[in-house]
Coordinates of C-alpha atoms in Angstrom, one line a residue:
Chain A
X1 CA 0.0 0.0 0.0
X2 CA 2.8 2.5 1.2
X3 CA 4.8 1.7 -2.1
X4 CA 1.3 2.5 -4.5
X5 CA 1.7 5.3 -2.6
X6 CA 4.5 6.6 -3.2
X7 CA 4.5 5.4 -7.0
X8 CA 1.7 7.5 -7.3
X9 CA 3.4 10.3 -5.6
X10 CA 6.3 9.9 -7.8
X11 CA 4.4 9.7 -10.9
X12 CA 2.1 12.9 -10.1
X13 CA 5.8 15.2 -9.0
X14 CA 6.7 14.0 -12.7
X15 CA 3.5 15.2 -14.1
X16 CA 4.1 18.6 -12.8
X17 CA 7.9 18.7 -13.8
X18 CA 6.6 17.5 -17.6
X19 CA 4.4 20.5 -17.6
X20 CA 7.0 22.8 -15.9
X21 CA 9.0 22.4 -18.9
X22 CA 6.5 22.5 -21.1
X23 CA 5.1 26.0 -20.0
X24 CA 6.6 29.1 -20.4
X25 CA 7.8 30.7 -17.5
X26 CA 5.7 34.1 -17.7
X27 CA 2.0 31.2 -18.0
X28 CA 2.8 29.9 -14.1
X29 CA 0.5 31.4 -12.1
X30 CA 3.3 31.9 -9.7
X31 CA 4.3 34.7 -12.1
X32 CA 1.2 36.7 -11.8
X33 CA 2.5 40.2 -10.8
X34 CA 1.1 42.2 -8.5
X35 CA 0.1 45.9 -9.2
X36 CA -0.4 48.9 -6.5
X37 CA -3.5 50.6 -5.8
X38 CA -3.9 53.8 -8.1
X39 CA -5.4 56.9 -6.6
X40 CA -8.2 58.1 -8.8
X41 CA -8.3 61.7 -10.2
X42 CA -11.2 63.8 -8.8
X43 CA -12.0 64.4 -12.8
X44 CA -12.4 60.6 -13.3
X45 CA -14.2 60.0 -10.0
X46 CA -16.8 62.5 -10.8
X47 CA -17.3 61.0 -14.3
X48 CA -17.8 57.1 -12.4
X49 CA -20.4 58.8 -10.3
X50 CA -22.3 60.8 -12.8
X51 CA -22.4 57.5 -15.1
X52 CA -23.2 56.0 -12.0
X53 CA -26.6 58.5 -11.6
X54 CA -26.8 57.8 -15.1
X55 CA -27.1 53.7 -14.9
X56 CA -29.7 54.5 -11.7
X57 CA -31.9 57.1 -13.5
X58 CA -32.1 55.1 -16.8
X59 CA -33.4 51.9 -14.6
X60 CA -35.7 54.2 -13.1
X61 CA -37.3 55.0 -16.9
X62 CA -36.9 51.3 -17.8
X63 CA -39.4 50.7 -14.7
X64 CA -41.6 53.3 -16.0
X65 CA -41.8 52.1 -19.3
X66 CA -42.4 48.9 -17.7
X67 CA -45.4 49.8 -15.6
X68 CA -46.7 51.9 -18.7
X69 CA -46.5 48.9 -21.0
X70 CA -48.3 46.6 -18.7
X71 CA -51.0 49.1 -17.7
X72 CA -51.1 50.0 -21.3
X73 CA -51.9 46.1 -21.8
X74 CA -54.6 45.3 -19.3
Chain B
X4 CA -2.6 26.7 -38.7
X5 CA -2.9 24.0 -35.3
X6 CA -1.4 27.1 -33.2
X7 CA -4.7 28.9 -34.4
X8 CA -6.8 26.0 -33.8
X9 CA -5.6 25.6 -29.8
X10 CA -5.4 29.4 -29.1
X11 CA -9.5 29.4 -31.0
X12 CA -11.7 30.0 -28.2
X13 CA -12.9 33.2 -26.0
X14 CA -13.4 35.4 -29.0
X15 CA -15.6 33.5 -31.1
X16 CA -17.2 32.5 -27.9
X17 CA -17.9 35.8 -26.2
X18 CA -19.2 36.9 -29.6
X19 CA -21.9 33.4 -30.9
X20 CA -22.3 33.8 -27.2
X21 CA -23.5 37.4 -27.0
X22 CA -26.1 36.1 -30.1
X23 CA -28.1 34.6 -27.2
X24 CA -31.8 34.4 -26.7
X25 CA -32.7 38.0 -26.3
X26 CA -30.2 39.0 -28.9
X27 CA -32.1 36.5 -31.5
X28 CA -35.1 37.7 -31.2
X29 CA -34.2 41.0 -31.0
X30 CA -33.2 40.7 -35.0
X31 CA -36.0 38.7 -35.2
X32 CA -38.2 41.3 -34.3
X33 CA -36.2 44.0 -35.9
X34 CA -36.6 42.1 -39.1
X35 CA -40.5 41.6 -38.7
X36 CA -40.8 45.3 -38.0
X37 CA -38.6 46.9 -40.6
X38 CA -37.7 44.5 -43.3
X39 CA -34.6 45.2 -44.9
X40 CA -33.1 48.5 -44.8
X41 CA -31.6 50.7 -42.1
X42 CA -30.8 48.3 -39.4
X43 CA -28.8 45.3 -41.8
X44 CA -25.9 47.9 -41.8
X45 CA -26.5 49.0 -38.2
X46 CA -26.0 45.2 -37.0
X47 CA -22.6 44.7 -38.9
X48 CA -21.9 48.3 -37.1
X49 CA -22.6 47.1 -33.7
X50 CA -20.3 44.5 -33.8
X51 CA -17.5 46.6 -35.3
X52 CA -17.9 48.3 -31.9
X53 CA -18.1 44.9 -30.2
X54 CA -14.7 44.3 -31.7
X55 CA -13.0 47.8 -30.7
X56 CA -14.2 46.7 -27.2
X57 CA -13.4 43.5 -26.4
X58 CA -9.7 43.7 -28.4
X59 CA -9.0 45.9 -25.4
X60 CA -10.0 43.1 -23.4
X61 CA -7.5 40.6 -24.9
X62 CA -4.4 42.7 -24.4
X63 CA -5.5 43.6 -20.8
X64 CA -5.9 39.3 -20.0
X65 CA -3.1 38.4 -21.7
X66 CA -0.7 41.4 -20.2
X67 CA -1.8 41.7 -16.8
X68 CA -2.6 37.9 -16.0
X69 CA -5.6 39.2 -13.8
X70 CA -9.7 38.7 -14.8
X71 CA -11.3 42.1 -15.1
X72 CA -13.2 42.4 -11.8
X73 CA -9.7 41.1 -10.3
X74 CA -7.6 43.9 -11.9
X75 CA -10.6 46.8 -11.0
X76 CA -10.5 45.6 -7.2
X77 CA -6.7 45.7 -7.4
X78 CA -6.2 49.0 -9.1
X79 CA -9.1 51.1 -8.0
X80 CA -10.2 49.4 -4.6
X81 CA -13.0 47.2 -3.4
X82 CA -15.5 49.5 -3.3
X83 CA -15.6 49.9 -7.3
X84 CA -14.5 46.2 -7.7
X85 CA -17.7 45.6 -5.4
X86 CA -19.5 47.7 -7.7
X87 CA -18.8 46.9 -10.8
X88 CA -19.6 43.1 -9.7
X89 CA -22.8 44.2 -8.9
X90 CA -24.2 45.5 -11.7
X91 CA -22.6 42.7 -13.7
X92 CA -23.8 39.8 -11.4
X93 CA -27.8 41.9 -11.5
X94 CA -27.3 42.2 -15.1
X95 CA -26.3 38.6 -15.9
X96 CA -29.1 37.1 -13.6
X97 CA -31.5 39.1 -15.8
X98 CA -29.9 38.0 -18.9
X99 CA -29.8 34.0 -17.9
X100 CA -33.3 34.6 -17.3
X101 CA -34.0 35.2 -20.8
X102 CA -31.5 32.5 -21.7
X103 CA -33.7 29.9 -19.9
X104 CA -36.8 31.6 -21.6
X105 CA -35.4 30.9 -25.3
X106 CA -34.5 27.5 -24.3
X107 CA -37.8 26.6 -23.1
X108 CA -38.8 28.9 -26.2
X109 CA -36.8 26.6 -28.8
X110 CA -38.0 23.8 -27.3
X111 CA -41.5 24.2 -26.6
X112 CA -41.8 24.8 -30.4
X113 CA -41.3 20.4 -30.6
X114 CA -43.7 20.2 -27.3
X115 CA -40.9 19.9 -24.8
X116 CA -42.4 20.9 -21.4
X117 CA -40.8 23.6 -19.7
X118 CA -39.5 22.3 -16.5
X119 CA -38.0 19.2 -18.8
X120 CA -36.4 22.1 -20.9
X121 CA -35.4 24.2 -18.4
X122 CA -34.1 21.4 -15.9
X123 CA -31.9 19.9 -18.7
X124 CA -30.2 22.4 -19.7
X125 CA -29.3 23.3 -16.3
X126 CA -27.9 19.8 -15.7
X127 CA -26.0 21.0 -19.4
X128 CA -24.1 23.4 -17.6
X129 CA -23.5 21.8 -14.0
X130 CA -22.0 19.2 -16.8
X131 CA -19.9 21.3 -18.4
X132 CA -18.3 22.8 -15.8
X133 CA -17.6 19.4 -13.7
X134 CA -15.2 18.6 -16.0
X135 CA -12.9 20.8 -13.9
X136 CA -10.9 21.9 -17.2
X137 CA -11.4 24.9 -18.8
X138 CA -10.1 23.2 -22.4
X139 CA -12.7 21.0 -22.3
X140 CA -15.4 22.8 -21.6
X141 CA -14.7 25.2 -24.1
X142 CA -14.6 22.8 -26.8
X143 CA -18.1 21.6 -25.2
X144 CA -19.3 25.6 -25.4
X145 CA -17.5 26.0 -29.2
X146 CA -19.2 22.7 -30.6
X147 CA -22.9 24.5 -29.3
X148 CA -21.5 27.7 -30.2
X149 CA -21.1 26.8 -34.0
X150 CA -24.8 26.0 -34.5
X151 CA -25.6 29.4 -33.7
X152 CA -24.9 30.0 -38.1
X153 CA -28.3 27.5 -38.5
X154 CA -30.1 31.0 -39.0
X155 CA -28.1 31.1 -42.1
X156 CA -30.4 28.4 -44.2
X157 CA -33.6 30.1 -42.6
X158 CA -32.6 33.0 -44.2
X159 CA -31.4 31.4 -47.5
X160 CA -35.1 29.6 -47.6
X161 CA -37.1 33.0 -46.9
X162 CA -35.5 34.5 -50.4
X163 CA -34.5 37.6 -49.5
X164 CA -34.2 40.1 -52.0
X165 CA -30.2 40.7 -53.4
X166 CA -30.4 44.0 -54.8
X167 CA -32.5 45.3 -51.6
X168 CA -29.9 44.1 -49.4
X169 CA -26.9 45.7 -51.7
X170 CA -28.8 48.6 -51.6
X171 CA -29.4 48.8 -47.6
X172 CA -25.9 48.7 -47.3
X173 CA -25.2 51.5 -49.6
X174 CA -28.3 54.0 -48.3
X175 CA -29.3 52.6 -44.6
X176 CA -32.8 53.0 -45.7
X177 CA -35.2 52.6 -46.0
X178 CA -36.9 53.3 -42.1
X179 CA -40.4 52.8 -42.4
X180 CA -42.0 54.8 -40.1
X181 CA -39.0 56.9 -39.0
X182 CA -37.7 58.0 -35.2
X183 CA -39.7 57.1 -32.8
X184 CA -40.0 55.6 -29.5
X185 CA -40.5 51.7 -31.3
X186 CA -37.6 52.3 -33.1
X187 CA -35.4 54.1 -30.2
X188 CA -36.1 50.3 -28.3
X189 CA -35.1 48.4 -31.3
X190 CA -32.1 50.3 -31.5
X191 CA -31.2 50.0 -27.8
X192 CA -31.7 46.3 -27.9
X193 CA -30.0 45.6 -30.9
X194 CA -26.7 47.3 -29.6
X195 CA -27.4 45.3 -26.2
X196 CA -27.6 42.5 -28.4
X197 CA -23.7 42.6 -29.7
X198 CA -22.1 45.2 -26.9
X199 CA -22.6 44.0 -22.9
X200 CA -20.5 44.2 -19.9
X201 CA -20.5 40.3 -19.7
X202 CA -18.6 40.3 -22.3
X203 CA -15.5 42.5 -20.9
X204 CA -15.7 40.3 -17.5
X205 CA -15.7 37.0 -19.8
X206 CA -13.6 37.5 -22.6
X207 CA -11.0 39.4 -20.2
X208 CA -11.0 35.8 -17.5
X209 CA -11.4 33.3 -20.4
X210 CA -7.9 34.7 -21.9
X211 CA -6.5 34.5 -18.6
X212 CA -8.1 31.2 -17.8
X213 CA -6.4 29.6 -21.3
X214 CA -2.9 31.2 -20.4
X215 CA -2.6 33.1 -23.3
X216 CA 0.6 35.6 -23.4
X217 CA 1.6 39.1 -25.2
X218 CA 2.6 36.8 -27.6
X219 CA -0.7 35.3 -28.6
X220 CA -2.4 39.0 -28.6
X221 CA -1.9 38.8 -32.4
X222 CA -4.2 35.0 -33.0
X223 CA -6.4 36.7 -30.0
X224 CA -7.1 39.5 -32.4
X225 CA -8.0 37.2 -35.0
X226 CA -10.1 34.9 -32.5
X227 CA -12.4 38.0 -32.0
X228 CA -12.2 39.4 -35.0
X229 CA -13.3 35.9 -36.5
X230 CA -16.2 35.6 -33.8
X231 CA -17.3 39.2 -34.8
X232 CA -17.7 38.3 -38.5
X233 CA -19.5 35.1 -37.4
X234 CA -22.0 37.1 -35.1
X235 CA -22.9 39.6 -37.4
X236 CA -23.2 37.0 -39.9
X237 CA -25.8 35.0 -38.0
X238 CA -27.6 38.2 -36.9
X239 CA -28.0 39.4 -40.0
X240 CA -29.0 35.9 -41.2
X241 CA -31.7 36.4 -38.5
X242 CA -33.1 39.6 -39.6
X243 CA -33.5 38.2 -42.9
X244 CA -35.2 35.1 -41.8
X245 CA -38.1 37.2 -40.5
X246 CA -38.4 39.8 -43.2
X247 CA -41.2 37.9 -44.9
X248 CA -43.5 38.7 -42.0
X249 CA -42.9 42.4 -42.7
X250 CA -43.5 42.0 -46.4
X251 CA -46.7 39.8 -45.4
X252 CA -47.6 42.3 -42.8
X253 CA -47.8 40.2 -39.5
X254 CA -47.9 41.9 -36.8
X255 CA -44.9 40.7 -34.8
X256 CA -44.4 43.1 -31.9
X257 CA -45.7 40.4 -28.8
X258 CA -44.3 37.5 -30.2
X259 CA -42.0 35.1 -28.3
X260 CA -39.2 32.9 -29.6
X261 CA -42.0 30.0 -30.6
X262 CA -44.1 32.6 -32.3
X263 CA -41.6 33.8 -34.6
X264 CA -41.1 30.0 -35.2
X265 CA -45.1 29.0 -36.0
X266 CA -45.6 32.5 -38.0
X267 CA -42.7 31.5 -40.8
X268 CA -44.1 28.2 -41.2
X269 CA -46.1 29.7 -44.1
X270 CA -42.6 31.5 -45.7
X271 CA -40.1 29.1 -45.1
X272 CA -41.2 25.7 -44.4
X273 CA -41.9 23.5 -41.1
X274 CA -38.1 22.4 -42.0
X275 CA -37.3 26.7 -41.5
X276 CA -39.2 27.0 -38.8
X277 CA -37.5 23.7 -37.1
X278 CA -34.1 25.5 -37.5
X279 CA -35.2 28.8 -36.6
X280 CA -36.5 26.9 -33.3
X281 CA -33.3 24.9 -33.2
X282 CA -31.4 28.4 -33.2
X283 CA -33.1 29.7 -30.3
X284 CA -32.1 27.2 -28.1
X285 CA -28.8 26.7 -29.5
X286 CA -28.4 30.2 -28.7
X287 CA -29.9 30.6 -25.3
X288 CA -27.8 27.4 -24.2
X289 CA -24.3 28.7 -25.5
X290 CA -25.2 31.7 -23.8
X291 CA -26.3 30.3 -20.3
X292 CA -23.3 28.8 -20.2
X293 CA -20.7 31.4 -21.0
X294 CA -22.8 33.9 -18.5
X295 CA -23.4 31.8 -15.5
X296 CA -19.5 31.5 -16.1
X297 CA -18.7 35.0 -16.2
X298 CA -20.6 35.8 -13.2
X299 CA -18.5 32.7 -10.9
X300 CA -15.0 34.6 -12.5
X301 CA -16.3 37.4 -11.5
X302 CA -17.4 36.5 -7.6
X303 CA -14.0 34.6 -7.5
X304 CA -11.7 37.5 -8.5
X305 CA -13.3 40.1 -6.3
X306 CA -13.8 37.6 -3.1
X307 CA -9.6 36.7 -3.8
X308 CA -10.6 33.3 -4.3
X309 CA -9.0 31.6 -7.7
X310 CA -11.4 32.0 -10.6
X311 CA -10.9 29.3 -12.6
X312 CA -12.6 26.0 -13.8
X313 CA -9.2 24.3 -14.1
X314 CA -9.4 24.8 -9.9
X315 CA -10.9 21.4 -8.3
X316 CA -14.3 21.8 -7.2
X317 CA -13.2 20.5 -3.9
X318 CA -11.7 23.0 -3.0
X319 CA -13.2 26.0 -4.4
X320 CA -16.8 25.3 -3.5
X321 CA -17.6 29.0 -3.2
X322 CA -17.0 29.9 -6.4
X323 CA -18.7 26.7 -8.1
X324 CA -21.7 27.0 -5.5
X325 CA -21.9 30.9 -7.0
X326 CA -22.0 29.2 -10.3
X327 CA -24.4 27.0 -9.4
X328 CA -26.7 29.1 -7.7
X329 CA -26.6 31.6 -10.7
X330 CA -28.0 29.5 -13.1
X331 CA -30.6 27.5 -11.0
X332 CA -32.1 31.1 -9.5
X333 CA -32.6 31.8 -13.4
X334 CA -34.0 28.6 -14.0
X335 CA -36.6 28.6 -11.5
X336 CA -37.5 32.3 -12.4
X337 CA -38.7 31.1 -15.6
X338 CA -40.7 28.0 -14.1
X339 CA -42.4 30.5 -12.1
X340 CA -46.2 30.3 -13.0
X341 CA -47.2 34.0 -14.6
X342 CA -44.0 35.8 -14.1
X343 CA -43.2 38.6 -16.5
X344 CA -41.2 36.9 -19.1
X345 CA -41.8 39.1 -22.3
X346 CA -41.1 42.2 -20.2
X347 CA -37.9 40.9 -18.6
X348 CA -36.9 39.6 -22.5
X349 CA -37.5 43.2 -23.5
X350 CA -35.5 45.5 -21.2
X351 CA -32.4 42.7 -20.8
X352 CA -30.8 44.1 -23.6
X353 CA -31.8 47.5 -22.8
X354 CA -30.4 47.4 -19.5
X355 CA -27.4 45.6 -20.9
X356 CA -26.6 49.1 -23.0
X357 CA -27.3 51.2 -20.0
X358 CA -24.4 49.7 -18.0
X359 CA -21.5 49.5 -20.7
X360 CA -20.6 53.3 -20.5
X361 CA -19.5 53.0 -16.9
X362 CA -17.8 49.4 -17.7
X363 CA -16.1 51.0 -21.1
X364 CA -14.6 53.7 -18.4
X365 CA -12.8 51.2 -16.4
X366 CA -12.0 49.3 -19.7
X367 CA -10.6 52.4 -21.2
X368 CA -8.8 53.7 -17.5
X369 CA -7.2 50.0 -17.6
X370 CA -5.8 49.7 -21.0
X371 CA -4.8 53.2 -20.8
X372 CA -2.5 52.1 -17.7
X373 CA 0.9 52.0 -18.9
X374 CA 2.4 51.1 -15.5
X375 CA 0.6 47.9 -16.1
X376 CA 0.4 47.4 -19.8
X377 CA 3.5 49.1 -20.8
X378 CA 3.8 49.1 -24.7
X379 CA 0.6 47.3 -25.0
X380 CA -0.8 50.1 -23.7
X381 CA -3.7 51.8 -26.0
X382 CA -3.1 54.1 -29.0
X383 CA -4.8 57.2 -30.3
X384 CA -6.4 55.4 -32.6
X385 CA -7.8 52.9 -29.9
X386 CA -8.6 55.8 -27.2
X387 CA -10.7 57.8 -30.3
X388 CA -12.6 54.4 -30.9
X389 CA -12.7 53.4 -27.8
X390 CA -14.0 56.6 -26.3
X391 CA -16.4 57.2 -29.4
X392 CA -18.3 53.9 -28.3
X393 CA -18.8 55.2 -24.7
X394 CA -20.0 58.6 -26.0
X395 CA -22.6 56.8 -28.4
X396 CA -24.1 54.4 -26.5
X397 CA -24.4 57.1 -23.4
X398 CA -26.0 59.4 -26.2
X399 CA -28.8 56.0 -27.3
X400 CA -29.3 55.7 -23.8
X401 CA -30.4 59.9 -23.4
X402 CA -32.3 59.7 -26.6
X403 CA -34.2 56.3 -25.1
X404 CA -34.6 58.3 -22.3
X405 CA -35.9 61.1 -23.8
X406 CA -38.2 59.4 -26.2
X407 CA -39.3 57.4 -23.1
X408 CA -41.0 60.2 -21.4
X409 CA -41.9 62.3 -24.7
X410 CA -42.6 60.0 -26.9
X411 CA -43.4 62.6 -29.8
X412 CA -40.7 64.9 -29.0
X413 CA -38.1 63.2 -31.8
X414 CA -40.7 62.2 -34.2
X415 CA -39.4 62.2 -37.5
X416 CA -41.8 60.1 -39.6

């Protein structure tokens, strides 16, 4: 049992060194770099909230049109 | 040629995926309302924009390593990463909604009973996705994915007129009836129907997902460039299917995916009709499973859990269980006795447009990010595209608005 084991240990370490090699080195995950917070601009953070009104208020029609469609029906 | 083959994948898929079950019968109903004329050329225009959009995507994946929810958490902060996961994971719940509704749409057309429908395709995607490998189930998605062109021979079989198609390419006319409200929704859902945040989110994990480097940015080009011409392709195959109800003057405006399927029997056959059936649910099941996906990457990149179906499910249960739970909410919306259906299928797409402007912003803030990108960085040429698309889908969105609440104010008929 102990030597199944380990042959399947052995054969699953080879299976990662087989795709090691195949791989390039910049597609390991381990390679995945890691970028630093950027401070918005107050120019761009007043454009994300006045699309964000804009998402809100457009909803807001889409329910109206909604409502007016199905009252419109029955 | 075989390099081409294995890097094939998220762009055709993100686009035969984005011709889903709203999307379908959108053209449908676009060609039973206004035949041939203004809108053939507006489709093939919408995914031109669809490409400008989602080639940002591909550079941003294949530089940065990091799904797009991932990178917005890590380079703005949680609270927009939060955000911008919430108005994808609202807006895909509608959408898979209307995913399950075309399926059950398609189907019913050959007397499948809903909850069969529904409930099998649902097992489809929990399928799909057990394989645990992301190669094999995008092959699975890609061998759906291709039947999405079966609108093609519907169109051939409903003899569409050559020179009125050459010549709606050359005038985008005619409009019958001109600018009005009708038309403003039509418009709306036909640019929901090719440009969606879903797609950023999906395309932008998918390339990750696959491992695809700076190097491959060139065959990822051509990927979505090739899904593009595909799309459009089958969308305007669509439109043509269902311009002999507009020449016969049926009045198409409350019909449902069977509908369309039953009223062309007359025009193009029961064999037509089959297809056009066929199509829907072809198209609402390639879609359910590339959205229920893109809301999991999503939920997994923002949470800091791995985002990936190559992770066992053992041991990421959250972001499988989020899978899961996306789809089989939208599932049992639909088996809902009396719910809504035809007014959630209408406003999807609409809703769809409504959110890309503030999704093109972070797209466009991203790419722009040379301290990430470096010399994959965007271009004039890119930014003046890029930036053009924002500016007119915020402008459809006012004039929806506007025609919304006056509904004569832009009549031009």
């Amino acid at each position: 049992m102990k030597n199944t084991d380990s042959t399947s240990m052995t054969s699953s370490h080879a299976n990662y060194a087989w795709i090691h090699e195949v791989l390039e080195p910049d597609q390991l995950a381990s390679t995945k770099p890691l970028f630093g917070r950027r401070k918005l601009g107050a120019t761009t953070l007043a454009l994300l909230w006045i699309l964000r009104l804009y998402v809100l208020l457009m909803i807001f029609l889409i329910g109206y049109q909604v409502w007016s469609a199905f009252h419109a029906k029955f | 040629m075989r390099l081409f083959w294995v890097l094939l994948g998220p762009g055709i898929l993100v686009m035969l995926g984005e011709n889903d079950g709203p999307s379908m019968i959108s053209y449908a109903t676009t060609g039973a309302s206004y035949g041939i004329g203004f809108f053939l050329p507006f489709i093939l225009l919408t995914f031109a924009m669809a490409y400008v959009v989602q080639e940002m995507t591909v550079r941003l994946g294949a530089v940065t390593k990091k799904g797009h929810a991932e990178l917005i958490n890590e380079r703005f902060g949680k609270f927009w990463g939060w955000f911008a996961m919430g108005d994808l994971v609202f807006g895909n719940l509608l959408t898979l909604v209307t995913e399950f509704i075309a399926i059950r749409a398609g189907l019913g057309f050959f007397h499948v009973p809903a909850a069969v429908s529904v409930l099998g395709a649902f097992l489809l995607i929990v399928a799909a996705v057990a394989t645990q490998r992301y190669w094999t189930w995008e092959r699975i998605v890609l061998s759906f994915a291709i039947f999405n062109l079966i609108f093609i021979p519907v169109a051939v079989m409903a003899h569409p007129v050559a020179s009125d198609v050459v010549k709606a390419f050359f005038t985008w006319g005619p409009l019958p009836g001109g600018v009005n409200a009708a038309f403003m929704l039509l418009i709306m859902s036909n640019i929901g129907a090719t440009v969606t945040p879903w797609m950023l989110f999906f395309q932008q994990s998918a390339v990750v997902d696959k491992g695809l480097t700076p190097k491959d940015i060139t065959h990822g080009r051509v990927d979505t460039a090739l899904g593009a011409l595909l799309a459009a392709v089958a969308a305007s195959a669509t439109l043509l299917a269902t311009v002999p109800l507009f020449t016969h003057h049926v009045d198409a405006s409350n019909f449902q995916g069977a509908d369309f399927a039953k009223a062309l029997i007359p025009h193009v056959g029961n064999i037509g009709a089959s297809l056009f059936a066929l199509g829907l649910f072809e198209a609402g099941i390639v879609a359910a499973l590339t959205i229920s996906l893109s809301s999991a990457y999503a939920f997994g990149e923002v949470s800091g859990r791995s985002a990936s179906i190559n992770s066992p499910m053992k041991e990421n249960i959250p972001f499988y269980a989020f899978l899961f739970a996306a789809a089989g909410i939208a599932a049992l919306l639909v088996l809902i006795p009396n719910a809504p259906l035809v007014f959630i299928t209408l406003i999807v797409n609409v809703i769809a447009v409504l959110a890309m402007p503030p999704a093109i912003v972070f797209l466009l803030l991203l790419v722009n990010d040379k301290e990430i990108m470096g010399q994959h960085a965007n271009r004039i040429l890119g930014n003046v595209f890029g930036i053009g698309v924002t500016i007119f889908l915020i402008l459809a969105g006012l004039a929806y608005g506007i025609l919304t609440i006056f509904p004569h104010l832009l009549t031009t008929s």
